[in-house]
């Protein structure tokens, strides 16, 4: 019997390289990016502290329809983990994403290297910051 799935450990850098090289695609059936800036900040904080991104489920189906209407030939298809990967895409790679209202948006996360133990190191960047 052939193996139906395999488990791979990828670093955050490898996941970001998949994004930059356009190897990861979002299927048409996935909802839009709905995370708020605070959730993106919390993910960045978790990664900074050394926590895992959690499991990402990726398929290699060659004929799945993507959000842009094309087919998924040769791409890694994000089945689960879209919100986390999209959050990394905007916060760590600086790319714009489409939010739930289909508006282009960039979520910038500010880092305070002088924060004390009881202060937040990361914050959602806004006009005051």
Short mmCIF file of N, CA and C in Angstrom, two decimals:
data_model
loop_
_atom_site.label_atom_id
_atom_site.label_comp_id
_atom_site.label_asym_id
_atom_site.label_seq_id
_atom_site.Cartn_x
_atom_site.Cartn_y
_atom_site.Cartn_z
N UNK A 1 0.85 -1.18 0.00
CA UNK A 1 0.00 0.00 0.00
C UNK A 1 0.90 1.24 0.00
N UNK A 2 0.62 2.19 -0.87
CA UNK A 2 1.44 3.40 -0.94
C UNK A 2 1.06 4.37 0.17
N UNK A 3 2.02 5.20 0.55
CA UNK A 3 1.81 6.18 1.60
C UNK A 3 0.94 7.32 1.06
N UNK A 4 -0.11 7.67 1.82
CA UNK A 4 -1.03 8.70 1.36
C UNK A 4 -0.62 10.10 1.82
N UNK A 5 0.21 10.16 2.86
CA UNK A 5 0.67 11.47 3.33
C UNK A 5 2.04 11.32 3.97
N UNK A 6 2.70 12.44 4.15
CA UNK A 6 3.99 12.45 4.83
C UNK A 6 4.07 13.71 5.68
N UNK A 7 4.92 13.67 6.67
CA UNK A 7 5.09 14.81 7.58
C UNK A 7 6.48 15.39 7.35
N UNK A 8 6.54 16.71 7.18
CA UNK A 8 7.81 17.41 6.98
C UNK A 8 7.91 18.53 7.99
N UNK A 9 9.09 18.74 8.52
CA UNK A 9 9.35 19.88 9.38
C UNK A 9 9.95 20.99 8.53
N UNK A 10 9.25 22.12 8.46
CA UNK A 10 9.75 23.27 7.72
C UNK A 10 10.02 24.39 8.71
N UNK A 11 11.07 25.14 8.46
CA UNK A 11 11.35 26.32 9.27
C UNK A 11 10.45 27.46 8.80
N UNK A 12 10.34 28.50 9.61
CA UNK A 12 9.58 29.69 9.19
C UNK A 12 10.21 30.26 7.93
N UNK A 13 11.54 30.26 7.85
CA UNK A 13 12.22 30.76 6.66
C UNK A 13 11.82 29.97 5.41
N UNK A 14 11.72 28.65 5.52
CA UNK A 14 11.31 27.84 4.37
C UNK A 14 9.87 28.16 3.96
N UNK A 15 8.99 28.33 4.94
CA UNK A 15 7.60 28.69 4.63
C UNK A 15 7.55 30.04 3.93
N UNK A 16 8.32 31.01 4.42
CA UNK A 16 8.37 32.33 3.78
C UNK A 16 8.93 32.23 2.36
N UNK A 17 9.90 31.35 2.15
CA UNK A 17 10.44 31.15 0.80
C UNK A 17 9.39 30.53 -0.13
N UNK A 18 8.56 29.63 0.40
CA UNK A 18 7.45 29.08 -0.40
C UNK A 18 6.52 30.21 -0.85
N UNK A 19 6.27 31.15 0.06
CA UNK A 19 5.39 32.29 -0.26
C UNK A 19 6.05 33.17 -1.32
N UNK A 20 7.30 33.56 -1.08
CA UNK A 20 8.00 34.47 -2.00
C UNK A 20 8.15 33.88 -3.40
N UNK A 21 8.36 32.57 -3.46
CA UNK A 21 8.54 31.92 -4.77
C UNK A 21 7.22 31.51 -5.40
N UNK A 22 6.12 31.85 -4.74
CA UNK A 22 4.78 31.56 -5.26
C UNK A 22 4.50 30.05 -5.35
N UNK A 23 5.14 29.26 -4.49
CA UNK A 23 4.92 27.81 -4.49
C UNK A 23 3.65 27.41 -3.75
N UNK A 24 3.21 28.26 -2.81
CA UNK A 24 1.99 27.97 -2.05
C UNK A 24 0.84 28.72 -2.69
N UNK A 25 -0.28 28.04 -2.86
CA UNK A 25 -1.47 28.67 -3.44
C UNK A 25 -2.67 28.41 -2.54
N UNK A 26 -3.63 29.31 -2.61
CA UNK A 26 -4.86 29.20 -1.82
C UNK A 26 -5.98 28.73 -2.74
N UNK A 27 -6.63 27.60 -2.39
CA UNK A 27 -7.72 27.11 -3.24
C UNK A 27 -8.94 28.03 -3.17
N UNK A 28 -9.74 27.95 -4.19
CA UNK A 28 -10.95 28.78 -4.31
C UNK A 28 -11.89 28.59 -3.11
N UNK A 29 -11.92 27.39 -2.54
CA UNK A 29 -12.87 27.11 -1.46
C UNK A 29 -12.50 27.76 -0.13
N UNK A 30 -11.29 28.29 0.01
CA UNK A 30 -10.86 28.89 1.28
C UNK A 30 -11.50 30.26 1.48
N UNK A 31 -11.80 30.55 2.73
CA UNK A 31 -12.35 31.87 3.06
C UNK A 31 -11.26 32.93 2.92
N UNK A 32 -11.63 34.21 2.86
CA UNK A 32 -10.60 35.26 2.79
C UNK A 32 -9.87 35.40 4.13
N UNK A 33 -8.83 36.19 4.14
CA UNK A 33 -8.07 36.42 5.36
C UNK A 33 -8.92 37.23 6.33
N UNK A 34 -9.16 36.70 7.52
CA UNK A 34 -10.07 37.34 8.47
C UNK A 34 -9.39 37.72 9.79
N UNK A 35 -8.13 37.40 9.96
CA UNK A 35 -7.46 37.72 11.22
C UNK A 35 -7.35 39.22 11.42
N UNK A 36 -7.47 39.63 12.66
CA UNK A 36 -7.27 41.02 13.05
C UNK A 36 -5.77 41.23 13.32
N UNK A 37 -5.35 42.48 13.36
CA UNK A 37 -3.95 42.79 13.61
C UNK A 37 -3.42 42.18 14.90
N UNK A 38 -4.25 42.14 15.93
CA UNK A 38 -3.84 41.58 17.23
C UNK A 38 -3.49 40.09 17.10
N UNK A 39 -4.24 39.36 16.28
CA UNK A 39 -3.96 37.94 16.08
C UNK A 39 -2.64 37.75 15.33
N UNK A 40 -2.37 38.62 14.37
CA UNK A 40 -1.11 38.57 13.63
C UNK A 40 0.04 38.86 14.60
N UNK A 41 -0.13 39.88 15.43
CA UNK A 41 0.89 40.21 16.43
C UNK A 41 1.16 39.03 17.36
N UNK A 42 0.10 38.35 17.80
CA UNK A 42 0.26 37.21 18.70
C UNK A 42 1.02 36.06 18.03
N UNK A 43 0.77 35.84 16.74
CA UNK A 43 1.51 34.80 16.01
C UNK A 43 2.99 35.16 15.93
N UNK A 44 3.31 36.41 15.59
CA UNK A 44 4.70 36.84 15.50
C UNK A 44 5.38 36.70 16.86
N UNK A 45 4.68 37.06 17.92
CA UNK A 45 5.22 36.93 19.27
C UNK A 45 5.50 35.46 19.60
N UNK A 46 4.59 34.57 19.24
CA UNK A 46 4.78 33.13 19.48
C UNK A 46 5.99 32.60 18.72
N UNK A 47 6.13 33.01 17.46
CA UNK A 47 7.28 32.57 16.67
C UNK A 47 8.58 33.09 17.27
N UNK A 48 8.56 34.33 17.74
CA UNK A 48 9.73 34.94 18.36
C UNK A 48 10.16 34.16 19.61
N UNK A 49 9.16 33.66 20.34
CA UNK A 49 9.43 32.90 21.57
C UNK A 49 9.79 31.45 21.28
N UNK A 50 9.79 31.06 20.01
CA UNK A 50 10.22 29.72 19.64
C UNK A 50 9.12 28.69 19.52
N UNK A 51 7.87 29.12 19.58
CA UNK A 51 6.77 28.17 19.42
C UNK A 51 6.59 27.82 17.95
N UNK A 52 6.00 26.68 17.71
CA UNK A 52 5.75 26.19 16.35
C UNK A 52 4.60 26.96 15.70
N UNK A 53 4.58 26.92 14.37
CA UNK A 53 3.45 27.50 13.64
C UNK A 53 2.22 26.60 13.75
N UNK A 54 2.44 25.38 14.21
CA UNK A 54 1.36 24.39 14.21
C UNK A 54 1.39 23.65 12.89
N UNK A 55 0.53 22.67 12.76
CA UNK A 55 0.49 21.89 11.53
C UNK A 55 -0.09 22.70 10.39
N UNK A 56 0.53 22.57 9.24
CA UNK A 56 0.01 23.12 8.00
C UNK A 56 -0.31 21.92 7.12
N UNK A 57 -1.51 21.87 6.60
CA UNK A 57 -1.88 20.76 5.72
C UNK A 57 -1.82 21.26 4.29
N UNK A 58 -0.95 20.60 3.51
CA UNK A 58 -0.68 21.02 2.14
C UNK A 58 -0.92 19.85 1.21
N UNK A 59 -1.61 20.11 0.11
CA UNK A 59 -1.92 19.08 -0.88
C UNK A 59 -1.15 19.40 -2.16
N UNK A 60 -0.98 18.41 -3.00
CA UNK A 60 -0.34 18.62 -4.30
C UNK A 60 -1.28 18.25 -5.43
N UNK A 61 -2.56 18.48 -5.26
CA UNK A 61 -3.54 18.18 -6.28
C UNK A 61 -3.28 19.03 -7.53
N UNK A 62 -3.10 18.43 -8.70
CA UNK A 62 -2.73 19.18 -9.89
C UNK A 62 -3.87 19.93 -10.58
N UNK A 63 -5.09 19.67 -10.19
CA UNK A 63 -6.19 20.28 -10.93
C UNK A 63 -7.22 20.98 -10.03
N UNK A 64 -6.75 21.52 -8.92
CA UNK A 64 -7.64 22.25 -8.02
C UNK A 64 -7.72 23.70 -8.46
N UNK A 65 -8.92 24.26 -8.47
CA UNK A 65 -9.11 25.65 -8.89
C UNK A 65 -8.68 26.59 -7.77
N UNK A 66 -7.87 27.60 -8.12
CA UNK A 66 -7.35 28.55 -7.15
C UNK A 66 -8.19 29.82 -7.11
N UNK A 67 -7.92 30.67 -6.12
CA UNK A 67 -8.66 31.93 -5.95
C UNK A 67 -8.58 32.81 -7.19
N UNK A 68 -7.44 32.78 -7.89
CA UNK A 68 -7.30 33.64 -9.08
C UNK A 68 -7.89 33.02 -10.33
N UNK A 69 -8.54 31.83 -10.19
CA UNK A 69 -9.19 31.17 -11.31
C UNK A 69 -8.31 30.18 -12.05
N UNK A 70 -7.00 30.19 -11.79
CA UNK A 70 -6.10 29.25 -12.46
C UNK A 70 -6.15 27.88 -11.78
N UNK A 71 -5.45 26.91 -12.37
CA UNK A 71 -5.35 25.58 -11.77
C UNK A 71 -4.04 25.46 -11.00
N UNK A 72 -4.00 24.54 -10.07
CA UNK A 72 -2.90 24.43 -9.11
C UNK A 72 -1.70 23.62 -9.58
N UNK A 73 -1.52 23.46 -10.85
CA UNK A 73 -0.45 22.62 -11.39
C UNK A 73 0.90 23.05 -10.82
N UNK A 74 1.60 22.08 -10.16
CA UNK A 74 2.94 22.31 -9.64
C UNK A 74 3.02 23.11 -8.36
N UNK A 75 1.89 23.44 -7.75
CA UNK A 75 1.91 24.26 -6.54
C UNK A 75 1.53 23.45 -5.31
N UNK A 76 1.95 23.95 -4.15
CA UNK A 76 1.54 23.40 -2.87
C UNK A 76 0.22 24.09 -2.50
N UNK A 77 -0.82 23.33 -2.27
CA UNK A 77 -2.15 23.89 -2.00
C UNK A 77 -2.41 23.91 -0.50
N UNK A 78 -2.69 25.08 0.03
CA UNK A 78 -2.92 25.25 1.45
C UNK A 78 -4.34 24.80 1.80
N UNK A 79 -4.43 23.66 2.47
CA UNK A 79 -5.72 23.12 2.90
C UNK A 79 -6.07 23.62 4.29
N UNK A 80 -5.07 23.61 5.20
CA UNK A 80 -5.27 24.13 6.55
C UNK A 80 -4.03 24.91 6.95
N UNK A 81 -4.24 26.08 7.52
CA UNK A 81 -3.14 26.93 7.94
C UNK A 81 -3.09 28.23 7.17
N UNK A 82 -4.12 28.48 6.37
CA UNK A 82 -4.13 29.67 5.52
C UNK A 82 -4.00 30.96 6.33
N UNK A 83 -4.73 31.08 7.43
CA UNK A 83 -4.69 32.31 8.19
C UNK A 83 -3.28 32.55 8.76
N UNK A 84 -2.64 31.49 9.26
CA UNK A 84 -1.28 31.62 9.81
C UNK A 84 -0.28 31.97 8.72
N UNK A 85 -0.34 31.28 7.59
CA UNK A 85 0.61 31.54 6.51
C UNK A 85 0.38 32.93 5.92
N UNK A 86 -0.87 33.34 5.78
CA UNK A 86 -1.16 34.69 5.26
C UNK A 86 -0.69 35.75 6.25
N UNK A 87 -0.84 35.49 7.55
CA UNK A 87 -0.35 36.42 8.57
C UNK A 87 1.16 36.57 8.47
N UNK A 88 1.87 35.46 8.29
CA UNK A 88 3.33 35.54 8.12
C UNK A 88 3.68 36.29 6.84
N UNK A 89 2.89 36.07 5.80
CA UNK A 89 3.12 36.70 4.51
C UNK A 89 3.08 38.22 4.64
N UNK A 90 2.11 38.75 5.38
CA UNK A 90 1.99 40.20 5.49
C UNK A 90 2.92 40.78 6.56
N UNK A 91 3.05 40.11 7.71
CA UNK A 91 3.84 40.68 8.80
C UNK A 91 5.34 40.48 8.62
N UNK A 92 5.75 39.34 8.10
CA UNK A 92 7.18 39.03 8.00
C UNK A 92 7.75 39.27 6.61
N UNK A 93 6.93 39.12 5.58
CA UNK A 93 7.41 39.34 4.21
C UNK A 93 7.00 40.70 3.67
N UNK A 94 6.10 41.38 4.36
CA UNK A 94 5.70 42.73 3.95
C UNK A 94 4.76 42.78 2.77
N UNK A 95 4.12 41.67 2.43
CA UNK A 95 3.21 41.63 1.28
C UNK A 95 1.81 42.04 1.69
N UNK A 96 1.09 42.60 0.74
CA UNK A 96 -0.31 42.95 0.99
C UNK A 96 -1.17 41.71 0.87
N UNK A 97 -2.27 41.70 1.62
CA UNK A 97 -3.23 40.60 1.57
C UNK A 97 -4.62 41.18 1.35
N UNK A 98 -5.54 40.34 0.89
CA UNK A 98 -6.92 40.76 0.77
C UNK A 98 -7.65 40.38 2.04
N UNK A 99 -8.36 41.34 2.65
CA UNK A 99 -9.10 41.04 3.87
C UNK A 99 -10.50 40.53 3.53
N UNK A 100 -11.34 40.37 4.55
CA UNK A 100 -12.69 39.81 4.36
C UNK A 100 -13.55 40.68 3.45
N UNK A 101 -13.22 41.98 3.34
CA UNK A 101 -13.96 42.89 2.47
C UNK A 101 -13.30 43.00 1.08
N UNK A 102 -12.34 42.11 0.82
CA UNK A 102 -11.60 42.06 -0.45
C UNK A 102 -10.85 43.35 -0.74
N UNK A 103 -10.37 44.00 0.34
CA UNK A 103 -9.54 45.19 0.22
C UNK A 103 -8.09 44.77 0.46
N UNK A 104 -7.17 45.36 -0.29
CA UNK A 104 -5.75 45.08 -0.06
C UNK A 104 -5.33 45.74 1.25
N UNK A 105 -4.57 44.98 2.04
CA UNK A 105 -4.18 45.47 3.35
C UNK A 105 -2.80 44.93 3.70
N UNK A 106 -2.03 45.72 4.41
CA UNK A 106 -0.73 45.29 4.94
C UNK A 106 -0.78 45.46 6.45
N UNK A 107 -0.42 44.43 7.17
CA UNK A 107 -0.38 44.50 8.63
C UNK A 107 1.09 44.52 9.04
N UNK A 108 1.52 45.65 9.58
CA UNK A 108 2.90 45.79 10.03
C UNK A 108 2.95 45.59 11.54
N UNK A 109 3.94 44.86 11.98
CA UNK A 109 4.12 44.60 13.40
C UNK A 109 5.38 45.32 13.86
N UNK A 110 5.23 46.14 14.91
CA UNK A 110 6.36 46.88 15.46
C UNK A 110 6.99 46.07 16.59
N UNK A 111 8.31 46.20 16.73
CA UNK A 111 9.05 45.47 17.75
C UNK A 111 9.78 46.46 18.65
N UNK A 112 9.64 46.29 19.95
CA UNK A 112 10.31 47.13 20.93
C UNK A 112 11.42 46.31 21.60
N UNK A 113 12.67 46.49 21.18
CA UNK A 113 13.75 45.68 21.76
C UNK A 113 14.08 46.03 23.21
N UNK A 114 13.54 47.15 23.69
CA UNK A 114 13.82 47.59 25.06
C UNK A 114 12.69 47.25 26.04
N UNK A 115 11.72 46.49 25.59
CA UNK A 115 10.59 46.13 26.45
C UNK A 115 11.07 45.33 27.64
N UNK A 116 10.48 45.60 28.78
CA UNK A 116 10.79 44.86 30.00
C UNK A 116 9.99 43.56 29.99
N UNK A 117 10.23 42.69 30.94
CA UNK A 117 9.57 41.38 31.00
C UNK A 117 8.05 41.46 31.02
N UNK A 118 7.49 42.48 31.67
CA UNK A 118 6.03 42.58 31.77
C UNK A 118 5.41 43.43 30.67
N UNK A 119 6.21 43.93 29.74
CA UNK A 119 5.70 44.74 28.62
C UNK A 119 5.65 43.90 27.35
N UNK A 120 4.80 44.30 26.43
CA UNK A 120 4.70 43.63 25.14
C UNK A 120 5.88 44.03 24.26
N UNK A 121 6.55 43.04 23.66
CA UNK A 121 7.65 43.32 22.71
C UNK A 121 7.11 43.73 21.35
N UNK A 122 5.92 43.22 21.02
CA UNK A 122 5.36 43.44 19.69
C UNK A 122 4.03 44.18 19.80
N UNK A 123 3.75 45.00 18.78
CA UNK A 123 2.48 45.72 18.72
C UNK A 123 2.11 45.88 17.26
N UNK A 124 0.82 46.00 16.99
CA UNK A 124 0.36 46.28 15.64
C UNK A 124 0.71 47.73 15.34
N UNK A 125 1.44 47.92 14.26
CA UNK A 125 1.89 49.27 13.93
C UNK A 125 0.71 50.11 13.47
N UNK A 126 0.66 51.34 13.99
CA UNK A 126 -0.38 52.29 13.58
C UNK A 126 0.25 53.67 13.44
N UNK A 127 -0.56 54.70 13.28
CA UNK A 127 -0.04 56.06 13.07
C UNK A 127 0.74 56.59 14.28
N UNK A 128 0.41 56.12 15.47
CA UNK A 128 1.09 56.60 16.68
C UNK A 128 2.41 55.87 16.92
N UNK A 129 2.66 54.82 16.18
CA UNK A 129 3.83 53.99 16.44
C UNK A 129 4.74 53.93 15.24
#
